[in-house]
mmCIF file with all atom_site columns, C-alpha atoms in Angstrom:
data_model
loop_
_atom_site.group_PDB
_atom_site.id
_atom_site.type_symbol
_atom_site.label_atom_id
_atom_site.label_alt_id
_atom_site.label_comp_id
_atom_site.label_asym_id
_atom_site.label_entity_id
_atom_site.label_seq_id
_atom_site.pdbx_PDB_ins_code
_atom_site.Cartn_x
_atom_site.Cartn_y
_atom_site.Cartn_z
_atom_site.occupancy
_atom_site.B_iso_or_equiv
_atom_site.pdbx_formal_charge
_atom_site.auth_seq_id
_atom_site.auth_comp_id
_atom_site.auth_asym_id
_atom_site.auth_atom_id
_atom_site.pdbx_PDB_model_num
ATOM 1   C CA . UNK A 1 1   ? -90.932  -62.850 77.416 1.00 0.00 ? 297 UNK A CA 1
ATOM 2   C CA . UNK A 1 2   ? -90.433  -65.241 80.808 1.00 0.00 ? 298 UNK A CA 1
ATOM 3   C CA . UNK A 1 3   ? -91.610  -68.407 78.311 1.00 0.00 ? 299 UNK A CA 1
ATOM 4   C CA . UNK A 1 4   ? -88.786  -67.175 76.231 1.00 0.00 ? 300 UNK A CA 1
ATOM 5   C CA . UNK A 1 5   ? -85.717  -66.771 78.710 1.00 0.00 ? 301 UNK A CA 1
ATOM 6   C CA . UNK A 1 6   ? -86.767  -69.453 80.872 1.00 0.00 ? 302 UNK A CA 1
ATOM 7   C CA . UNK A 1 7   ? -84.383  -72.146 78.928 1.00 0.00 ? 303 UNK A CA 1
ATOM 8   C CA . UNK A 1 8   ? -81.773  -72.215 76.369 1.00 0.00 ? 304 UNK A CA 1
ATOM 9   C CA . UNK A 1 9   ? -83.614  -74.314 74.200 1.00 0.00 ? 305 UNK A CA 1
ATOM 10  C CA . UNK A 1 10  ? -87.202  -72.721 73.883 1.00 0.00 ? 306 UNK A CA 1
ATOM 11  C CA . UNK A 1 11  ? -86.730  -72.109 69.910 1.00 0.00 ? 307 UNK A CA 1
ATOM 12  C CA . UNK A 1 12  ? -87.796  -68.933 67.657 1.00 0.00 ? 308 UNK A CA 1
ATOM 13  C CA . UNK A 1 13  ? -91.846  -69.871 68.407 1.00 0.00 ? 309 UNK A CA 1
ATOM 14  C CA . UNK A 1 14  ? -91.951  -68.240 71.805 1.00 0.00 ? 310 UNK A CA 1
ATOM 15  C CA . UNK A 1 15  ? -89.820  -65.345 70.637 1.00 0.00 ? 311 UNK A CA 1
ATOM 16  C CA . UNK A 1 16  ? -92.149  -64.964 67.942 1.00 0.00 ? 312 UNK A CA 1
ATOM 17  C CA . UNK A 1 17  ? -95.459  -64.569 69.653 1.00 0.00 ? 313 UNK A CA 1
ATOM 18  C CA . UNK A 1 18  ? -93.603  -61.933 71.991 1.00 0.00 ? 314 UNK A CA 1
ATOM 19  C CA . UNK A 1 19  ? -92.135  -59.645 69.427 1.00 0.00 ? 315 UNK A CA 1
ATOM 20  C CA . UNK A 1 20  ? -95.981  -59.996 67.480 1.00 0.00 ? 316 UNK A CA 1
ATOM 21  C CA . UNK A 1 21  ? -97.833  -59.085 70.537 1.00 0.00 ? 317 UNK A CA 1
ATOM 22  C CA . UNK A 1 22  ? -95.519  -56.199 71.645 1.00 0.00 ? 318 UNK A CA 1
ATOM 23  C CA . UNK A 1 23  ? -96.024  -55.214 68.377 1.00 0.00 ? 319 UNK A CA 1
ATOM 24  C CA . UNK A 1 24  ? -99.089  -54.782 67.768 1.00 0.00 ? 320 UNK A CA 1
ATOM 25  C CA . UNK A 1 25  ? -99.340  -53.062 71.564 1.00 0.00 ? 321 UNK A CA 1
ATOM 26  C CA . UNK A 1 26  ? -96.444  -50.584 70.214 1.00 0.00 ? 322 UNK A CA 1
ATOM 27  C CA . UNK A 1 27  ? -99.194  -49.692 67.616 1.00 0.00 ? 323 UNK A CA 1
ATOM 28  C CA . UNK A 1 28  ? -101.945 -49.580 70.023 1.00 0.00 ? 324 UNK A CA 1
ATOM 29  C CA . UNK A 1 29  ? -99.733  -46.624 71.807 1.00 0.00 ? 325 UNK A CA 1
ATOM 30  C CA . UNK A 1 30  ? -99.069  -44.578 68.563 1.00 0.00 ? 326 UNK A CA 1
ATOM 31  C CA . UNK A 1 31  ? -102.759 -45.176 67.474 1.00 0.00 ? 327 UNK A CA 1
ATOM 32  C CA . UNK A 1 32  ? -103.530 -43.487 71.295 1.00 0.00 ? 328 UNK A CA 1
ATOM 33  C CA . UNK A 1 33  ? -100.997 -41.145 71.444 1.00 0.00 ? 329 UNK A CA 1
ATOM 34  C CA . UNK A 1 34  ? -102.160 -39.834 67.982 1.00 0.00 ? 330 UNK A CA 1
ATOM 35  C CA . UNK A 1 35  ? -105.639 -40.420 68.524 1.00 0.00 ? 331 UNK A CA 1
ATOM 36  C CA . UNK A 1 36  ? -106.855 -39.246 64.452 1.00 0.00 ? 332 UNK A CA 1
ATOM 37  C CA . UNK A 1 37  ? -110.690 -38.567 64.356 1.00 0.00 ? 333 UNK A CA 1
ATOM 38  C CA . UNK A 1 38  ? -111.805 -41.173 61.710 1.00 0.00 ? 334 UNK A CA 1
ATOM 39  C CA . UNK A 1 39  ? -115.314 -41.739 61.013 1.00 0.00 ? 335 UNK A CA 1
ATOM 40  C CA . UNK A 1 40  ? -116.999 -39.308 63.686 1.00 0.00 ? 336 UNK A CA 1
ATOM 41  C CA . UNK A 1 41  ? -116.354 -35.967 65.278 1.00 0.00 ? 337 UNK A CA 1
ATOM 42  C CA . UNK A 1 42  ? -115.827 -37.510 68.648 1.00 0.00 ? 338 UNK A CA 1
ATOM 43  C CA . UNK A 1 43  ? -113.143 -40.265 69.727 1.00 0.00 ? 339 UNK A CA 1
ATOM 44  C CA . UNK A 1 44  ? -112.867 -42.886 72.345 1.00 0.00 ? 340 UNK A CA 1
ATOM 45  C CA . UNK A 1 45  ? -108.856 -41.910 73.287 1.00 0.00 ? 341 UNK A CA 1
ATOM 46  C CA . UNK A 1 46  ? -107.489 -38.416 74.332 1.00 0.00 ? 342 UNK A CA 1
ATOM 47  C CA . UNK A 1 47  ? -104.871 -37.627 72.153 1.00 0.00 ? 343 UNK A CA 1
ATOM 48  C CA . UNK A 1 48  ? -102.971 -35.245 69.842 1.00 0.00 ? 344 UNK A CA 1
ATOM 49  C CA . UNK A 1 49  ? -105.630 -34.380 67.482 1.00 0.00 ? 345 UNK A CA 1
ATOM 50  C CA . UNK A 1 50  ? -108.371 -34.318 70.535 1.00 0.00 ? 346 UNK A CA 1
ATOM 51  C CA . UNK A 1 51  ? -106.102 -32.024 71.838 1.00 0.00 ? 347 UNK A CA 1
ATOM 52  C CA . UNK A 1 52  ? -106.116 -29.543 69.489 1.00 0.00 ? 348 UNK A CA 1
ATOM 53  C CA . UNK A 1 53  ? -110.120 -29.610 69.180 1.00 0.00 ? 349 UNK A CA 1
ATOM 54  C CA . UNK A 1 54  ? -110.102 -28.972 72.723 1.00 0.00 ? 350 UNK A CA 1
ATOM 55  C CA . UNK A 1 55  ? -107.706 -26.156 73.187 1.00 0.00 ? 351 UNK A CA 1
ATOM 56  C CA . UNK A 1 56  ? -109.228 -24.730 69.963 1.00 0.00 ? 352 UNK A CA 1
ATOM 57  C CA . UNK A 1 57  ? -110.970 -21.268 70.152 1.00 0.00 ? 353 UNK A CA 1
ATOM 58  C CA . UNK A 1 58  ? -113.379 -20.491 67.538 1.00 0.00 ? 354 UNK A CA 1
ATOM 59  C CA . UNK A 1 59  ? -115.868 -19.058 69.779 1.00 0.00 ? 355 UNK A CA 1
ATOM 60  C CA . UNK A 1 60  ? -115.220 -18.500 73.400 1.00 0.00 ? 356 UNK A CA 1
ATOM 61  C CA . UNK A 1 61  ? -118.784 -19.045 74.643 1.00 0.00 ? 357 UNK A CA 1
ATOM 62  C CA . UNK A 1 62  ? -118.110 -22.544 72.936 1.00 0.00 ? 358 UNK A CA 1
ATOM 63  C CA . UNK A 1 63  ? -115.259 -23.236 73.854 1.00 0.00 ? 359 UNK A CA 1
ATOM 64  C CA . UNK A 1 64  ? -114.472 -27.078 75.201 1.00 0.00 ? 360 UNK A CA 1
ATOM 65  C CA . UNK A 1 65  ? -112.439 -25.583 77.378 1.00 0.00 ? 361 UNK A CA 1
ATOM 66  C CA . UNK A 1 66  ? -108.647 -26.375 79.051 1.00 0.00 ? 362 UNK A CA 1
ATOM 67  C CA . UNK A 1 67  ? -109.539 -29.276 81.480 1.00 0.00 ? 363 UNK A CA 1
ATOM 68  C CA . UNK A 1 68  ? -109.882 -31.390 78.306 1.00 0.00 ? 364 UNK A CA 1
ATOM 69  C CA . UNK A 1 69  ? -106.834 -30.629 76.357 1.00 0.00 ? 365 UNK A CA 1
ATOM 70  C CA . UNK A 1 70  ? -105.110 -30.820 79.924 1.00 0.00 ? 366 UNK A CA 1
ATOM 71  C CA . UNK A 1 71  ? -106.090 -34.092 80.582 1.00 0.00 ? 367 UNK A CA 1
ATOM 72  C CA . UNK A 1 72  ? -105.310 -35.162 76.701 1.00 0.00 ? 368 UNK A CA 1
ATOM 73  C CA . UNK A 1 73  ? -101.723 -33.975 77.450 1.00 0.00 ? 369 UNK A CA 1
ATOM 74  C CA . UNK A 1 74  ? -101.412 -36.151 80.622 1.00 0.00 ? 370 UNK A CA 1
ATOM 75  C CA . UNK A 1 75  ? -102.705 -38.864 78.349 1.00 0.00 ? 371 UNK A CA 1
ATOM 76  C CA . UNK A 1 76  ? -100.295 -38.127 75.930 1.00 0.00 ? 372 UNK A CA 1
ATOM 77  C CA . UNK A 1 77  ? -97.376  -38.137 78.299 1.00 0.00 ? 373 UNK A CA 1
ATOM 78  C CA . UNK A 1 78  ? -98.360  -41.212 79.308 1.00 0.00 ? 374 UNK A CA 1
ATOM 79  C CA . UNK A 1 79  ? -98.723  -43.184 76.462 1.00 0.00 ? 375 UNK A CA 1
ATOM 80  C CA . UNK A 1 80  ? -95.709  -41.768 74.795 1.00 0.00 ? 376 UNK A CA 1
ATOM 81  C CA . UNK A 1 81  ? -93.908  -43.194 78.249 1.00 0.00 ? 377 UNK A CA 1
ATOM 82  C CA . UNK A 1 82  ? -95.494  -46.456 77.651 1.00 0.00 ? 378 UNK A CA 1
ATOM 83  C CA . UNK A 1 83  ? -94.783  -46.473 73.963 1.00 0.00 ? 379 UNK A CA 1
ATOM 84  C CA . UNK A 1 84  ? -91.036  -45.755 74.580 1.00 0.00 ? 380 UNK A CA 1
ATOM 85  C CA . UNK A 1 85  ? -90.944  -48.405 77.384 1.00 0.00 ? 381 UNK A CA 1
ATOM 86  C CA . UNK A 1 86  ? -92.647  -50.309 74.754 1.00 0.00 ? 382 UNK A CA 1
ATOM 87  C CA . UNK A 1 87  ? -90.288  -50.323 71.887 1.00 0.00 ? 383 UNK A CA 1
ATOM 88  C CA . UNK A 1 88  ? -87.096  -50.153 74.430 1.00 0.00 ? 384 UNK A CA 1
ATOM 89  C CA . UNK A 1 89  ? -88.129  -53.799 75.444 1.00 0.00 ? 385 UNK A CA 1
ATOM 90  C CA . UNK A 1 90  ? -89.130  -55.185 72.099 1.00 0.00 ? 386 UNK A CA 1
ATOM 91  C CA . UNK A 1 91  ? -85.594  -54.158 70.904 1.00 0.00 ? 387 UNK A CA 1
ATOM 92  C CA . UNK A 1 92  ? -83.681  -55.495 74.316 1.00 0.00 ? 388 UNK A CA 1
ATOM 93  C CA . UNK A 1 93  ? -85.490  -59.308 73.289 1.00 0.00 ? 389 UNK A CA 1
ATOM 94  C CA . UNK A 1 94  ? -84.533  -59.032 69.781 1.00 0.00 ? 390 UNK A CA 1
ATOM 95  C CA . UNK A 1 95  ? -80.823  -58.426 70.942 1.00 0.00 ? 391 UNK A CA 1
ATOM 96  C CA . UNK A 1 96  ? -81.282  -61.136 73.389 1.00 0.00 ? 392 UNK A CA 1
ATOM 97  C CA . UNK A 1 97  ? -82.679  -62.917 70.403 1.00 0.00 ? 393 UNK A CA 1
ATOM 98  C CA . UNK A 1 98  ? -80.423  -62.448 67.824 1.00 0.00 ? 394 UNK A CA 1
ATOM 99  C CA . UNK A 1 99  ? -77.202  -62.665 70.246 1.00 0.00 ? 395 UNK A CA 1
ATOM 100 C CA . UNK A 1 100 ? -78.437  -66.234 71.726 1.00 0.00 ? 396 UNK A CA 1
ATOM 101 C CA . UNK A 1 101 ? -78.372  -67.441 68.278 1.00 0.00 ? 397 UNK A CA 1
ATOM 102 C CA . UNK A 1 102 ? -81.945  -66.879 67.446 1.00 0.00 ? 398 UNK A CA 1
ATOM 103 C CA . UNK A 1 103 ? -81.492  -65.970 63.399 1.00 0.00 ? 399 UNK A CA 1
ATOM 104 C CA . UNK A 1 104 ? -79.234  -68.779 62.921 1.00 0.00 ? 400 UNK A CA 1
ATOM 105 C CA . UNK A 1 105 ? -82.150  -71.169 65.005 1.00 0.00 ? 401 UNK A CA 1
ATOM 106 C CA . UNK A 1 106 ? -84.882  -69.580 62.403 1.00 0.00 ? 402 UNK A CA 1
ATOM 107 C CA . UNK A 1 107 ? -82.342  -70.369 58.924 1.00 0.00 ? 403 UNK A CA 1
ATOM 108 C CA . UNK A 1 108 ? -82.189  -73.729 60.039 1.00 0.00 ? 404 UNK A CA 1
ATOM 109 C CA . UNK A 1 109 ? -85.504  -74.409 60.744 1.00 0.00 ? 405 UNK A CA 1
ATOM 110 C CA . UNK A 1 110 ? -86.224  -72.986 57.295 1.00 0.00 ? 406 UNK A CA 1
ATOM 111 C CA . UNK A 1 111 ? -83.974  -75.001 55.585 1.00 0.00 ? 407 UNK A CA 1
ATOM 112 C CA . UNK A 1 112 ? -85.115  -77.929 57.473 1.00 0.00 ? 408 UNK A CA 1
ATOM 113 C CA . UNK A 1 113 ? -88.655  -77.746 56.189 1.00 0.00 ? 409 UNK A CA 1
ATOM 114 C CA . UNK A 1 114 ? -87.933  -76.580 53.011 1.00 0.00 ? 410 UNK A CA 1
ATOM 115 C CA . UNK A 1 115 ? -85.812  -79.854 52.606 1.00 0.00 ? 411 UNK A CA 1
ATOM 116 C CA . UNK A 1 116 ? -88.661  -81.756 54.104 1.00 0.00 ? 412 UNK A CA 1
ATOM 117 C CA . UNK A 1 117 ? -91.249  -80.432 51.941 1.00 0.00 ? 413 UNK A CA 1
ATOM 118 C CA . UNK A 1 118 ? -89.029  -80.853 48.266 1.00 0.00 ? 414 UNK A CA 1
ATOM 119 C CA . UNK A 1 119 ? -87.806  -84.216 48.971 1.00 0.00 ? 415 UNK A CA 1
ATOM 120 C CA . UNK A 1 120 ? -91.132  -85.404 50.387 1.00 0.00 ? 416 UNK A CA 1
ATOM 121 C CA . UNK A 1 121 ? -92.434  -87.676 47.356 1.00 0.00 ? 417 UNK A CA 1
ATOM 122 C CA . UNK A 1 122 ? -96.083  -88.260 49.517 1.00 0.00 ? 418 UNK A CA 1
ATOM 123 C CA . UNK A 1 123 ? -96.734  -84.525 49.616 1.00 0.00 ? 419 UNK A CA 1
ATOM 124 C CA . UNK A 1 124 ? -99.958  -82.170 49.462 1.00 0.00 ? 420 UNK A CA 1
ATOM 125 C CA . UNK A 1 125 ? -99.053  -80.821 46.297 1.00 0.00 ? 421 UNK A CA 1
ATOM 126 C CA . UNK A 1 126 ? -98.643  -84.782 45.104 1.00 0.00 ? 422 UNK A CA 1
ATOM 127 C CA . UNK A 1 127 ? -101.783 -86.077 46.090 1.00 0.00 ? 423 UNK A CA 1
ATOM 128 C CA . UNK A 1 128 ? -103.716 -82.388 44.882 1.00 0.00 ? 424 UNK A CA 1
ATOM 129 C CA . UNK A 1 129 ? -102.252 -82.073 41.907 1.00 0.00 ? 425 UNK A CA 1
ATOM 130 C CA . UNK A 1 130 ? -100.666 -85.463 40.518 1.00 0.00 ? 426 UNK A CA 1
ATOM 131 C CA . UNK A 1 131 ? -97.264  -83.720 40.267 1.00 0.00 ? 427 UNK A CA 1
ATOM 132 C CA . UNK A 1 132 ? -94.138  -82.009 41.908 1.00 0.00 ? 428 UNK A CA 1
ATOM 133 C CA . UNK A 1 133 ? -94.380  -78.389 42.316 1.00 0.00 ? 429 UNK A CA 1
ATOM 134 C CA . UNK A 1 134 ? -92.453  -76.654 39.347 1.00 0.00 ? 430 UNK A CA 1
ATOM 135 C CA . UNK A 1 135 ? -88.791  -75.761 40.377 1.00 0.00 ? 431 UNK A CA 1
#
């Protein structure tokens, strides 16, 4: 995010990797917070569904007991404040983003390589195919 406030001109690229890697962390903390049990019994993360098996009483002489599920709810708080935190500042750059004229940067830049790539006569698709692409 500093590589993308630092100057007026830094362009849509640098927004671009930020809101993809804050992404993908904002799915990293609902993939924690949730924590589903897919392909074993046991998981790596403490979360909802961890919880559960731990606070759940079939039999009390096996029972995993409460320091687990106790600890998966501090994990879940956690993680839930870090996923809020999360998508609070991915939505704060994307104002920042769209207010400073970001959208309007991206159309153009569009525009200006779909113009560069039609009216090129020396293209890929040219010296590939022997042809224009069909309109």
């Amino acid at each position: 995010m500093y590589n993308a406030l630092k100057s007026e001109q830094t362009g849509v690229f640098s927004y671009g990797k930020y809101f993809i890697h804050k992404a993908i962390f904002v799915g990293w903390c609902i993939w924690v917070f949730i924590a589903p049990p897919i392909g074993s019994a046991s998981c790596f993360v403490a979360g909802f569904f961890v919880m559960i098996d731990q606070f759940s009483l079939k039999d009390e002489a096996k029972s995993k007991g409460t320091v687990g599920g106790i600890a998966c709810i501090i994990n879940i708080a956690l993680w839930g404040i870090t996923g809020f935190l999360a998508i609070f500042s991915l939505t704060w750059a994307f104002a920042i983003w769209k207010k400073g004229g970001g959208q309007r940067q991206l159309n153009q830049n569009v525009s200006m390589a779909t113009k560069t790539f039609q009216s090129s006569t020396n293209s890929a698709a040219v010296k590939l195919f022997g042809g224009k692409p069909p309109n």
